[in-house]
């Protein structure tokens, strides 16, 4: 039975992440529609003249977004509204994907709690499946590596927001290791400036900075300003790449998560 898909982000007062989520919804809908069309053709090829299977009954995908915070409705209420819409279109299952890079409190506690409230409110008419958060997909490393390949730098820094929560740095360190980069953090040590200083001292003259952020926003603006200041302070080339951003490749990773 086909599922409806709901992408859950943090929410922001900056309009850019909201716009990027809208793009991601469209990209995921396009991706799943193409797969549905391919499946229909395979069904026709396989069962033509030999089955009463109605491939035309395959429904187009229903995809939308919701916010954990900074919305007039709680996430549970947003899920309930989406569930009502899905039910009227014949869907009995909803796949929810947290569009978060790291497994913090929002992913581990807040979103599951809201999903549980929504499921209790909805009852048995629609089943909600909470999928792993986006950051669990190993393909994210490939996206970052592709960005590095397009920019010829002698060393790289993977810059994440950072948290004082125990163990919060470990996923970032693991990704940085796979990329042959060093980790740095916006809110905690080691800072971007400290990492750049260490690399310059070690003789690196071309340093790339990968923001481990999904979309552009206030923090990435502040990072760009800081990099410009550091560029003036250090006698080396600093190159700041764009955040990951909404793309067909990112939508493909989300599709993998909902179809596993």
C-alpha positions as a printed Julia matrix, in Angstrom:
260×3 Matrix{Float64}:
  0.0     0.0     0.0
  1.46    3.41   -0.95
  2.45    5.9     1.72
  2.19    9.65    2.1
  5.4    11.45    3.08
  5.9    14.24    5.6
  9.27   15.99    5.97
  9.86   17.54    9.39
 12.34   20.38    9.82
 13.25   22.52   12.81
 11.52   25.69   11.64
 13.04   29.15   11.24
 12.09   32.82   11.21
 14.4    33.19    8.2
 12.4    32.52    5.01
 15.27   30.75    3.23
 15.05   27.39    5.05
 11.29   27.39    4.49
 11.78   28.0     0.79
 14.41   25.26    0.63
 12.02   22.82    2.31
  9.38   23.66   -0.28
 11.93   22.89   -2.98
 12.79   19.61   -1.28
  9.11   18.62   -1.11
  8.75   19.23   -4.85
 11.93   17.31   -5.61
 10.85   14.34   -3.5
  7.41   14.35   -5.13
  9.02   14.4    -8.57
 11.4    11.6    -7.62
  8.68    9.36   -6.21
  6.4    10.1    -9.18
  9.12    8.98  -11.58
  9.61    5.78   -9.61
  5.84    5.16   -9.58
  5.71    5.66  -13.34
  8.6     3.24  -13.79
  6.85    0.68  -11.59
  3.66    1.08  -13.61
  5.53    0.36  -16.82
  7.14   -2.71  -15.28
  3.71   -3.92  -14.21
  2.36   -3.44  -17.73
  5.29   -5.32  -19.22
  4.96   -8.17  -16.75
  1.22   -8.62  -16.55
  0.01   -7.52  -19.98
 -2.59  -10.0   -21.25
 -1.93  -12.21  -18.23
 -3.42  -10.43  -15.25
 -6.27   -8.22  -14.14
 -3.87   -6.02  -12.15
 -4.91   -2.39  -12.49
 -1.71   -0.37  -12.64
 -3.79    2.79  -13.03
 -4.76    2.34   -9.36
 -1.24    3.36   -8.28
 -1.69    6.76   -6.62
  0.47    9.8    -7.24
  2.61   10.65   -4.21
  1.43   12.96   -1.46
  4.37   14.87    0.0
  4.4    17.84    2.38
  6.45   19.48    5.14
  5.97   20.38    8.8
  7.95   22.28   11.45
  8.87   21.21   14.95
  9.08   24.81   16.18
  8.02   28.33   15.17
  4.68   27.21   13.77
  1.21   28.29   14.9
  0.38   24.59   15.32
  2.26   21.94   17.27
  3.96   19.24   15.23
  1.33   16.76   16.43
 -1.43   19.04   15.12
  0.37   19.43   11.79
  0.67   15.66   11.51
 -3.05   15.3    12.29
 -3.96   17.77    9.54
 -1.71   15.96    7.07
 -3.2    12.63    8.13
 -6.73   13.9     7.47
 -5.69   15.01    4.0
 -3.9    11.73    3.34
 -6.92    9.72    4.45
 -9.25   11.55    2.06
 -6.87   10.6    -0.75
 -6.86    6.95    0.22
 -3.57    6.71    2.12
 -3.39    4.53    5.21
  0.3     5.06    5.99
  2.42    8.14    6.62
  6.21    8.08    6.51
  7.76   10.89    8.55
 11.39   11.85    7.93
 13.14   14.26   10.33
 15.2    16.52    8.06
 17.96   16.92   10.65
 21.67   16.25   10.27
 22.48   15.27   13.85
 20.75   13.14   16.51
 20.1    15.78   19.15
 17.22   16.19   21.58
 14.82   17.18   18.81
 15.43   13.92   16.93
 15.65   11.62   19.95
 12.9    13.06   22.15
 10.82   15.93   20.8
  9.79   14.54   17.42
  9.0    11.0    18.69
  6.87   12.53   21.47
  4.89   14.62   18.98
  4.45   11.63   16.66
  3.11    9.56   19.58
  0.6    12.29   20.43
 -0.5    12.49   16.8
 -0.9     8.71   16.51
 -3.02    8.63   19.66
 -5.22   11.4    18.27
 -5.55    9.82   14.84
 -6.23    6.3    16.11
 -5.96    3.26   13.88
 -7.17    4.81   10.63
 -3.68    5.87    9.59
 -0.37    4.32   10.65
  2.54    6.69   11.23
  6.07    5.42   10.66
  8.9     7.6    11.97
 11.92    7.03    9.77
 15.59    7.61   10.69
 16.72   11.24   10.52
 18.43   12.44    7.36
 21.89   12.54    8.94
 21.96    8.74    9.23
 22.24    8.32    5.46
 25.82    7.54    4.39
 25.16    9.28    1.09
 25.57   12.64    2.81
 29.3    11.98    2.9
 29.25   11.51   -0.88
 27.5    14.87   -1.33
 30.14   16.6     0.78
 32.97   14.76   -0.97
 31.62   15.89   -4.34
 31.77   19.5    -3.14
 35.37   19.0    -2.08
 36.26   17.52   -5.47
 34.96   20.63   -7.22
 37.27   22.85   -5.15
 41.03   22.28   -5.15
 42.12   22.89   -1.55
 45.06   21.39    0.36
 43.04   20.86    3.54
 39.41   20.95    4.67
 37.44   21.86    7.77
 33.96   20.44    8.41
 32.12   23.14   10.36
 29.06   22.15   12.4
 26.96   24.15   14.85
 28.12   22.2    17.9
 26.49   21.36   21.21
 27.58   20.86   24.81
 25.49   17.7    24.98
 27.74   14.69   25.74
 28.66   12.82   22.58
 27.29   15.52   20.29
 30.58   15.9    18.42
 31.07   12.22   17.63
 28.96   12.04   14.42
 30.69   15.16   13.08
 34.13   13.77   13.92
 33.25   10.52   12.15
 32.17   12.31    8.97
 35.22   14.58    9.05
 37.44   11.51    9.32
 35.79    9.94    6.26
 36.4    13.16    4.34
 40.01   13.46    5.52
 39.03   16.78    7.09
 39.14   18.23   10.6
 36.05   19.15   12.59
 35.24   22.61   13.95
 32.19   24.12   15.62
 30.33   27.41   15.61
 29.13   27.32   19.22
 31.75   25.24   21.05
 35.45   24.38   20.83
 37.39   23.69   18.72
 36.43   26.88   16.92
 36.87   27.63   13.24
 39.56   30.2    14.01
 41.53   27.73   16.13
 41.41   25.09   13.4
 42.54   27.56   10.75
 45.39   28.73   12.96
 46.57   25.14   13.45
 46.42   24.39    9.71
 48.26   27.59    8.81
 50.94   26.79   11.39
 51.28   23.35    9.77
 51.96   25.03    6.43
 48.6    24.76    4.64
 47.96   27.63    2.23
 44.58   26.65    0.74
 41.9    25.77    3.28
 38.37   24.79    2.35
 35.49   25.12    4.81
 32.46   22.84    4.48
 29.43   24.1     6.46
 27.63   21.07    7.86
 24.3    22.86    7.62
 21.38   21.9     5.43
 20.28   25.34    4.25
 21.41   28.95    4.21
 20.23   31.06    7.13
 21.33   33.47    9.8
 24.14   31.26   11.1
 25.62   30.61    7.66
 25.52   34.37    7.03
 27.48   34.92   10.25
 29.94   32.19    9.24
 30.55   33.94    5.91
 31.26   37.2     7.73
 33.68   35.46   10.08
 35.51   33.76    7.2
 35.92   37.15    5.5
 37.45   38.53    8.71
 39.74   35.51    9.12
 40.81   35.8     5.49
 42.14   39.25    6.29
 43.95   37.96    9.38
 45.67   34.9     7.93
 48.01   34.9     4.96
 46.32   31.94    3.34
 43.43   31.23    0.98
 40.13   30.4     2.66
 37.23   29.04    0.6
 33.78   28.69    2.18
 31.39   26.41    0.28
 27.61   26.64    0.3
 25.45   24.63    2.73
 24.19   21.27    1.49
 21.0    22.77    0.03
 17.91   21.28   -1.6
 18.8    19.14   -4.61
 17.64   16.07   -6.49
 20.53   14.19   -4.86
 19.35   15.12   -1.36
 15.78   14.15   -2.27
 17.15   10.8    -3.42
 18.69   10.21    0.0
 15.36   10.95    1.67
 13.63    8.55   -0.7
 16.11    5.85    0.34
 15.23    6.44    4.0
 11.47    6.13    3.49
 11.75    3.07    1.28
 14.09    1.02    3.5
